[in-house]
PDB file of C-alpha atoms in Angstrom:
ATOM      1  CA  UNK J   1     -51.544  28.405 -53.996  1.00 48.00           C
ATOM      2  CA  UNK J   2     -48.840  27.594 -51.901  1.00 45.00           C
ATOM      3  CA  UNK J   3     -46.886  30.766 -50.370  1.00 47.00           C
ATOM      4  CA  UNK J   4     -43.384  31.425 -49.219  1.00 46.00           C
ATOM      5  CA  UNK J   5     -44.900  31.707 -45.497  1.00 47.00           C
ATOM      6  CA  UNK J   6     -46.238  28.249 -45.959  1.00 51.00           C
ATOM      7  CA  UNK J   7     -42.901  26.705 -47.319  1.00 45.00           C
ATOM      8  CA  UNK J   8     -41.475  27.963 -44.485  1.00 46.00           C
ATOM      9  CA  UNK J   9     -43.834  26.665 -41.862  1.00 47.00           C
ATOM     10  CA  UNK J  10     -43.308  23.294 -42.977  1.00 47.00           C
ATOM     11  CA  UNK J  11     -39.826  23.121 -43.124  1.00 48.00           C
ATOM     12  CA  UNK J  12     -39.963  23.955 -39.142  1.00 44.00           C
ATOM     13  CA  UNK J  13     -42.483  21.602 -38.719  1.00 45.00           C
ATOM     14  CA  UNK J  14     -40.226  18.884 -40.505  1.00 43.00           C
ATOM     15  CA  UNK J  15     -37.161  19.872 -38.571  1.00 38.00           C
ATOM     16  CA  UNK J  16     -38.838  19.832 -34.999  1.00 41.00           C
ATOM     17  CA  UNK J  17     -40.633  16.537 -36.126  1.00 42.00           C
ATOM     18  CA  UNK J  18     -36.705  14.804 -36.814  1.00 40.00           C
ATOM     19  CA  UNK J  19     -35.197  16.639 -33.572  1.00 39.00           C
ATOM     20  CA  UNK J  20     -37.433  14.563 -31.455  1.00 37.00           C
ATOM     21  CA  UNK J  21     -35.809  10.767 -31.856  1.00 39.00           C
ATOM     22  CA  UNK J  22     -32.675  12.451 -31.157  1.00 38.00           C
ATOM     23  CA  UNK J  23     -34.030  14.076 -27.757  1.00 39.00           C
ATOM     24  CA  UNK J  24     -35.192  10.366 -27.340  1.00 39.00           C
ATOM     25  CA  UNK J  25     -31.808   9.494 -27.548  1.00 40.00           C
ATOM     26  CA  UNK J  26     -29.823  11.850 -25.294  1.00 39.00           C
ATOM     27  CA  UNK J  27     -30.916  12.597 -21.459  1.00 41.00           C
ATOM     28  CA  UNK J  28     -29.939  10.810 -18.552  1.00 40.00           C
ATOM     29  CA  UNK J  29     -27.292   7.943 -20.558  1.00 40.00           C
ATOM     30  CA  UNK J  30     -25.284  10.569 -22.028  1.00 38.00           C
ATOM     31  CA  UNK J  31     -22.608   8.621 -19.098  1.00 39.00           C
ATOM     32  CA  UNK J  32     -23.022   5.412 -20.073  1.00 34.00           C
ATOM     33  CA  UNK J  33     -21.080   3.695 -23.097  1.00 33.00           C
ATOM     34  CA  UNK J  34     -20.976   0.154 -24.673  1.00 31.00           C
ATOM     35  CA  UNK J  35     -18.395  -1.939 -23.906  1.00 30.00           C
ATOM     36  CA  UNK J  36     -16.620  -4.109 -27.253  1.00 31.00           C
ATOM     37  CA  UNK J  37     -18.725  -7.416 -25.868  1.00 34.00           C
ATOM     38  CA  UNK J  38     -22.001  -5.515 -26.511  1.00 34.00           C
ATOM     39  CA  UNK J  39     -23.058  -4.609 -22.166  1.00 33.00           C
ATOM     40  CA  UNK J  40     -23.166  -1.077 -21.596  1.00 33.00           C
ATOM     41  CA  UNK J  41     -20.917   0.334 -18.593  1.00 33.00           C
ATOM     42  CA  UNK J  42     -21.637   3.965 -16.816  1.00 32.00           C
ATOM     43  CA  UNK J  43     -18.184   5.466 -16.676  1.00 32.00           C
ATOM     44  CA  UNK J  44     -17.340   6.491 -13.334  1.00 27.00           C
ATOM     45  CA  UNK J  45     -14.088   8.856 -12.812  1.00 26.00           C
ATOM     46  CA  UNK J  46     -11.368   7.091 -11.163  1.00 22.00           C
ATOM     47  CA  UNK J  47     -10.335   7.604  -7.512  1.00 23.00           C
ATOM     48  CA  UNK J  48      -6.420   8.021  -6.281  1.00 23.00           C
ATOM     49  CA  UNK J  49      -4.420   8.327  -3.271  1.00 26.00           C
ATOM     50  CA  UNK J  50      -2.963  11.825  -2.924  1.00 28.00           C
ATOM     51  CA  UNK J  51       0.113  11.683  -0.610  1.00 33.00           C
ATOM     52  CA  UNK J  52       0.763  15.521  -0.597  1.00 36.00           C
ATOM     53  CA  UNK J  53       4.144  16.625  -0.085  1.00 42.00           C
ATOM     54  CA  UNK J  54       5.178  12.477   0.028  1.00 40.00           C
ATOM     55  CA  UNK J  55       3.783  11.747  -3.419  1.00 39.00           C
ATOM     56  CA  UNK J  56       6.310  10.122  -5.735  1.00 43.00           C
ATOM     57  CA  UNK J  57       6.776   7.694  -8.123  1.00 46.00           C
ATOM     58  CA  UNK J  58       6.976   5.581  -5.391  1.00 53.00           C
ATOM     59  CA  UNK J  59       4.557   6.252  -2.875  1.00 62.00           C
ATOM     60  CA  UNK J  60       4.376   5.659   0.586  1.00 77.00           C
ATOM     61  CA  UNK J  61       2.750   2.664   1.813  1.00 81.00           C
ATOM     62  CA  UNK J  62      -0.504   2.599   2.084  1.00 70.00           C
ATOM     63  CA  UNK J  63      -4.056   0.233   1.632  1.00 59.00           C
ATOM     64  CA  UNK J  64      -4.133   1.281  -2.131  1.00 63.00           C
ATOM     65  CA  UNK J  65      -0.193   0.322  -2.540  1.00 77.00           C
ATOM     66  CA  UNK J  66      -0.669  -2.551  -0.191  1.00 91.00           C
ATOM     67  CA  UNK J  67      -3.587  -5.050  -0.255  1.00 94.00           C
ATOM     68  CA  UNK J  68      -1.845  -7.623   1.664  1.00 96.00           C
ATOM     69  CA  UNK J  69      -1.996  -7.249   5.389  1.00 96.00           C
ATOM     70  CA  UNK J  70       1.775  -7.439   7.475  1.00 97.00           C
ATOM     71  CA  UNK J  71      -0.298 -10.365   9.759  1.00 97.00           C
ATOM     72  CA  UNK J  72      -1.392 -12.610   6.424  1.00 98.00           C
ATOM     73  CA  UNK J  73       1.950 -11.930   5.616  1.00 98.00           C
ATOM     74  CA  UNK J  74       3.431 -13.545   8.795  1.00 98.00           C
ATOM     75  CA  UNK J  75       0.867 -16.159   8.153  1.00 98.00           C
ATOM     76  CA  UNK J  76       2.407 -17.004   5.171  1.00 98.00           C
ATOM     77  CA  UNK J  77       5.410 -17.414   5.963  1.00 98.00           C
ATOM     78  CA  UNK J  78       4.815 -19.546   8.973  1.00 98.00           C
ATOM     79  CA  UNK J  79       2.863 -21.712   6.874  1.00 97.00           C
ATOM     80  CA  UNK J  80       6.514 -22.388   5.286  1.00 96.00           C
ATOM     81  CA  UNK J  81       8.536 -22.573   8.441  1.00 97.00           C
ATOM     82  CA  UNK J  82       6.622 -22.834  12.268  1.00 97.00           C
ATOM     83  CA  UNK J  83       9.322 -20.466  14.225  1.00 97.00           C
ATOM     84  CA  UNK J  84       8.575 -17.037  15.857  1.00 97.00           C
ATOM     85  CA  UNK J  85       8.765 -13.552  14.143  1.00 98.00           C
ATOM     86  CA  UNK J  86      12.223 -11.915  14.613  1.00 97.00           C
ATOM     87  CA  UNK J  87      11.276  -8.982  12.469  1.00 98.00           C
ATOM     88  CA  UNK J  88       8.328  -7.820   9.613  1.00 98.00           C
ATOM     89  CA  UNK J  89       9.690  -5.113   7.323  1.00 98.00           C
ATOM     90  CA  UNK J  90       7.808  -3.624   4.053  1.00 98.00           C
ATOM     91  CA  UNK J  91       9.903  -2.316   2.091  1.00 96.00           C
ATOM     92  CA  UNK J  92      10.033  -0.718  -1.532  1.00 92.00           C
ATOM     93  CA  UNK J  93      11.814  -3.014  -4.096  1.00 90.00           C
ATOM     94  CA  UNK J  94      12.478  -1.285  -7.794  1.00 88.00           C
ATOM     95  CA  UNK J  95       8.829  -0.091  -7.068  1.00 87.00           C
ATOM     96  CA  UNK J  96       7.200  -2.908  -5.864  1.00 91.00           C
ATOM     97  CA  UNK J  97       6.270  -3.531  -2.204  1.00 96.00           C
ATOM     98  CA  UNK J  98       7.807  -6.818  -0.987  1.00 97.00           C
ATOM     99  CA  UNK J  99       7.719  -8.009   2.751  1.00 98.00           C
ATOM    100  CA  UNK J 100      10.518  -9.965   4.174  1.00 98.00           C
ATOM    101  CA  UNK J 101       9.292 -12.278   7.088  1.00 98.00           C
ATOM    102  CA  UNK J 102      12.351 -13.683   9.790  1.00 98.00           C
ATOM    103  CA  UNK J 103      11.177 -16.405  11.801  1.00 98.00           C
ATOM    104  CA  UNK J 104      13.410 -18.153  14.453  1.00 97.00           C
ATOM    105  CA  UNK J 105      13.161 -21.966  16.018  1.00 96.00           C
ATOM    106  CA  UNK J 106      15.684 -24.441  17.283  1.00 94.00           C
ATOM    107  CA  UNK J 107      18.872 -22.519  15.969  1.00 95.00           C
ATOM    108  CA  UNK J 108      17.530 -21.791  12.679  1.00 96.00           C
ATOM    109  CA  UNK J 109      17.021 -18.540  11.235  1.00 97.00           C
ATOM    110  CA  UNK J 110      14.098 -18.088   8.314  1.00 98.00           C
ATOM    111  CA  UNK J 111      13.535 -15.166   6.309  1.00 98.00           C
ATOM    112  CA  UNK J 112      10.895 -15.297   3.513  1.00 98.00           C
ATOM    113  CA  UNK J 113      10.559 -12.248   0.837  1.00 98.00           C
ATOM    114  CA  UNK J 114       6.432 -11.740   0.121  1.00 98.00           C
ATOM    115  CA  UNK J 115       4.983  -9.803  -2.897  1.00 97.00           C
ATOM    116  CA  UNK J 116       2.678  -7.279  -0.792  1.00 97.00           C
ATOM    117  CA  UNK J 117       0.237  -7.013  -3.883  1.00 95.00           C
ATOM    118  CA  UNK J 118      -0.349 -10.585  -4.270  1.00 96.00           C
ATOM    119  CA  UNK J 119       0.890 -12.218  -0.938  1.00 97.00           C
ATOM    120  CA  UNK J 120       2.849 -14.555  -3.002  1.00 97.00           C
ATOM    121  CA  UNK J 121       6.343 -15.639  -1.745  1.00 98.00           C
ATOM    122  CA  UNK J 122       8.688 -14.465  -3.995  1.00 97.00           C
ATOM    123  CA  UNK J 123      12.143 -16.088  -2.398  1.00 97.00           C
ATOM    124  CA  UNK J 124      12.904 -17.799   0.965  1.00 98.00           C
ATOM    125  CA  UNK J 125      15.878 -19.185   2.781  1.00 97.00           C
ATOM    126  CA  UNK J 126      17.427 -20.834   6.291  1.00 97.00           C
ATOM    127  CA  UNK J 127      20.561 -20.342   8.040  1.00 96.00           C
ATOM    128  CA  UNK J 128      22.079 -21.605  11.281  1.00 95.00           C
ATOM    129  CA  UNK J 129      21.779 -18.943  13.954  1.00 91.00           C
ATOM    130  CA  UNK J 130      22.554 -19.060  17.575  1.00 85.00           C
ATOM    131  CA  UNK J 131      20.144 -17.378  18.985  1.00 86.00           C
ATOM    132  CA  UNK J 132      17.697 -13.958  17.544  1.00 89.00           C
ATOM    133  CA  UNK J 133      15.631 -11.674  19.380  1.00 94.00           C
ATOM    134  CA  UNK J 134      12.145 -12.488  19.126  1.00 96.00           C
ATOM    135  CA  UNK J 135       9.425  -9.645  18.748  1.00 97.00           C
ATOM    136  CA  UNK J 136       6.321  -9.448  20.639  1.00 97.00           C
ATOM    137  CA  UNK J 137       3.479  -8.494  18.590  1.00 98.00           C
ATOM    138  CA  UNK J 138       0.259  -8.740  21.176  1.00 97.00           C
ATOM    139  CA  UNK J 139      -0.972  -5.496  21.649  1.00 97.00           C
ATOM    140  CA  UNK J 140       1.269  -3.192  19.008  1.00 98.00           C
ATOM    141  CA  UNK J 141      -0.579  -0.573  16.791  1.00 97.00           C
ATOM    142  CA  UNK J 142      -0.677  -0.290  12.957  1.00 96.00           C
ATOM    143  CA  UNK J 143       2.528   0.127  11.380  1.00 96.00           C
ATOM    144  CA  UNK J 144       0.145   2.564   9.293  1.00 95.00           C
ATOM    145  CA  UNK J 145       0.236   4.876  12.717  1.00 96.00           C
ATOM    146  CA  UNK J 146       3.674   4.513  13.268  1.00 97.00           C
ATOM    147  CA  UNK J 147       4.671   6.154   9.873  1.00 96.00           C
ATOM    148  CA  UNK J 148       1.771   8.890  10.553  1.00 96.00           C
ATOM    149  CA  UNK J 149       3.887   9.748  13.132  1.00 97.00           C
ATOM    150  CA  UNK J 150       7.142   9.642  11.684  1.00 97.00           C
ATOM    151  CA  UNK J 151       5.993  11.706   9.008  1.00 96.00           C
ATOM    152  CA  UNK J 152       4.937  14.350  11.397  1.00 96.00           C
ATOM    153  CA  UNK J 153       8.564  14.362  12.626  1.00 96.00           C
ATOM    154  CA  UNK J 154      10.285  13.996   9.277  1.00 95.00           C
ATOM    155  CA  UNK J 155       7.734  15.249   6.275  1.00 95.00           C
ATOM    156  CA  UNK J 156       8.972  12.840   2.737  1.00 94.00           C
ATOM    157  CA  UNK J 157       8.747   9.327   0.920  1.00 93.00           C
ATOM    158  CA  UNK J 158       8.456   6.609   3.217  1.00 95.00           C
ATOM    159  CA  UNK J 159      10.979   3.448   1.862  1.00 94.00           C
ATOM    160  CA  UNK J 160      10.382   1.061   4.368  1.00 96.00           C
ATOM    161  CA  UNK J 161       8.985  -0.168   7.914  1.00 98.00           C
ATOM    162  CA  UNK J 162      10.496  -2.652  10.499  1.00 98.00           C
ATOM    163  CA  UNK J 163       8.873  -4.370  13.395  1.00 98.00           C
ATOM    164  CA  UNK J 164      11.702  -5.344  15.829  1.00 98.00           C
ATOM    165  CA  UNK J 165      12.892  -6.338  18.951  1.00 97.00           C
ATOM    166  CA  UNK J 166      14.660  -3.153  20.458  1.00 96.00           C
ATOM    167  CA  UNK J 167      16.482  -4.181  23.571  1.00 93.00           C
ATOM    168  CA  UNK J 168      13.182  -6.201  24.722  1.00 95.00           C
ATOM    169  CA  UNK J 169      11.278  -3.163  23.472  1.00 97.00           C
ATOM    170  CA  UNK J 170       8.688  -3.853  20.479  1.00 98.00           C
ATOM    171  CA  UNK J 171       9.032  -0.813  18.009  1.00 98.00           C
ATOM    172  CA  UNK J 172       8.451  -0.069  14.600  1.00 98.00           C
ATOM    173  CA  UNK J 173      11.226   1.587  12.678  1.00 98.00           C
ATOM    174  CA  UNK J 174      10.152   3.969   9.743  1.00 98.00           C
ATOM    175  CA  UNK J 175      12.905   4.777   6.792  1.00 97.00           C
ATOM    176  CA  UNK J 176      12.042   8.160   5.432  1.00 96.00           C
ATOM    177  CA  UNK J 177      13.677   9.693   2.076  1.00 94.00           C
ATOM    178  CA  UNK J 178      14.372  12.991   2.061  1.00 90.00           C
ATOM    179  CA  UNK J 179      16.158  15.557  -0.246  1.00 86.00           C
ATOM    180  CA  UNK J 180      18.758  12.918  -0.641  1.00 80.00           C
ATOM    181  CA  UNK J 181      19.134  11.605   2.840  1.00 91.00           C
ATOM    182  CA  UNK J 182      17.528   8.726   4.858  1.00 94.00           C
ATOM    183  CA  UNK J 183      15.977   9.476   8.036  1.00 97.00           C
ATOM    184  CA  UNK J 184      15.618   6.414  10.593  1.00 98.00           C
ATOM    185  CA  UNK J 185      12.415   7.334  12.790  1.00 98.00           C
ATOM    186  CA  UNK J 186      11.992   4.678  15.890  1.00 98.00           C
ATOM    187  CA  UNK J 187       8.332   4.476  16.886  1.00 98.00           C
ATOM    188  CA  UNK J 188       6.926   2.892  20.389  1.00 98.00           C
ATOM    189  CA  UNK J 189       5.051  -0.255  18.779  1.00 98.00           C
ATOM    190  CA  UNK J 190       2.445  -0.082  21.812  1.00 98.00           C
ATOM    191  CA  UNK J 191       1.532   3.278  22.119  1.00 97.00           C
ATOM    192  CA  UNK J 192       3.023   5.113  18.930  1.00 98.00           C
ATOM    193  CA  UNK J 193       5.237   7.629  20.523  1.00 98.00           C
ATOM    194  CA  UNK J 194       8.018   8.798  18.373  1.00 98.00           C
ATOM    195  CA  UNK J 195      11.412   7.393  20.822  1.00 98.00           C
ATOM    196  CA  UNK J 196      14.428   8.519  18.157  1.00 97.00           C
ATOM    197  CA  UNK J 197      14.801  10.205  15.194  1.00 97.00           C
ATOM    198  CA  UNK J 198      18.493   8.999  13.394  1.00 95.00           C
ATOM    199  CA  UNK J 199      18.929  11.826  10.972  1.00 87.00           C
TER     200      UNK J 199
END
């Protein structure tokens, strides 16, 4: 005769005997899901850029923002016209980082606007020009450590950098945004001193 006590015992044994495919189941993939095409994928958290106190919807420049280099820039847009640089600037266009390239050669002036995402050229045009300045590049530091330091001077959202030709002086000109106002800091392109701040 079957008792209550043995009912019991083998509805636990029945219920620990259907837990176990489950266990089978769980573990170590509980991170990885199946994609639509049928191949599994472990999702990983994505990683972002915090800017701190500079952190916008448009944020300053930086390797995540910009994938294409200021020099493959330049490349490119000698590849269109062979002069010398007059001036590199990276600047923020309706939230998208564009470069505009000037060249200079036999009394033509070239400028060339690059997407900085895809290092396509976006626009380019010539004009008659007497004579430019032309900027020296050998030796000059990151315009990444020129608006370190101009940051340190002026805390905001960076809108632009300039490499130019300062009265035979190579420096890099940050444009800062804040509360309202534009701040003009001029950096030393060789060693990365802060020269002027235009408030």
């Amino acid at each position: 005769m079957v008792t209550r006590r043995d009912r019991i015992a083998a509805g636990i044994a029945a219920l620990a005997a259907a837990a176990l495919p489950l266990a089978a189941c769980s573990g170590d993939d509980a991170g990885t899901s199946v994609s639509p095409g049928g191949q599994s994928s472990s999702e990983t958290p994505s990683v972002g850029v915090d800017h701190g106190a500079a952190s916008s919807a448009t944020p300053n420049p930086d390797q995540a923002a910009v994938p294409v280099h200021w020099r493959d820039a330049l490349a490119t847009a000698t590849d269109e016209f062979d002069g010398k640089p007059v001036s590199i600037k990276l600047k923020n266009e309706r939230g998208t980082w564009q470069y505009k390239i000037e060249l200079f050669a036999r009394g033509t002036e070239f400028e060339a606007r690059i997407d900085a995402s895809s290092g396509k050229v976006i626009s380019s045009k010539s004009d008659d020009e007497s004579d430019e300045r032309i900027v020296d590049l050998d030796g000059i530091i990151e315009p990444s450590r020129a608006v370190a330091a101009a940051l340190g001077e002026v805390p905001g959202r960076v809108s632009e950098w300039k490499i130019e030709n300062d009265h035979g002086r190579t420096i890099i000109q940050v444009e800062i945004e804040t509360s309202g106002d534009e701040v003009e800091v001029d950096v030393d392109a060789t060693t990365g001193e802060v020269l002027d701040v235009d408030r």
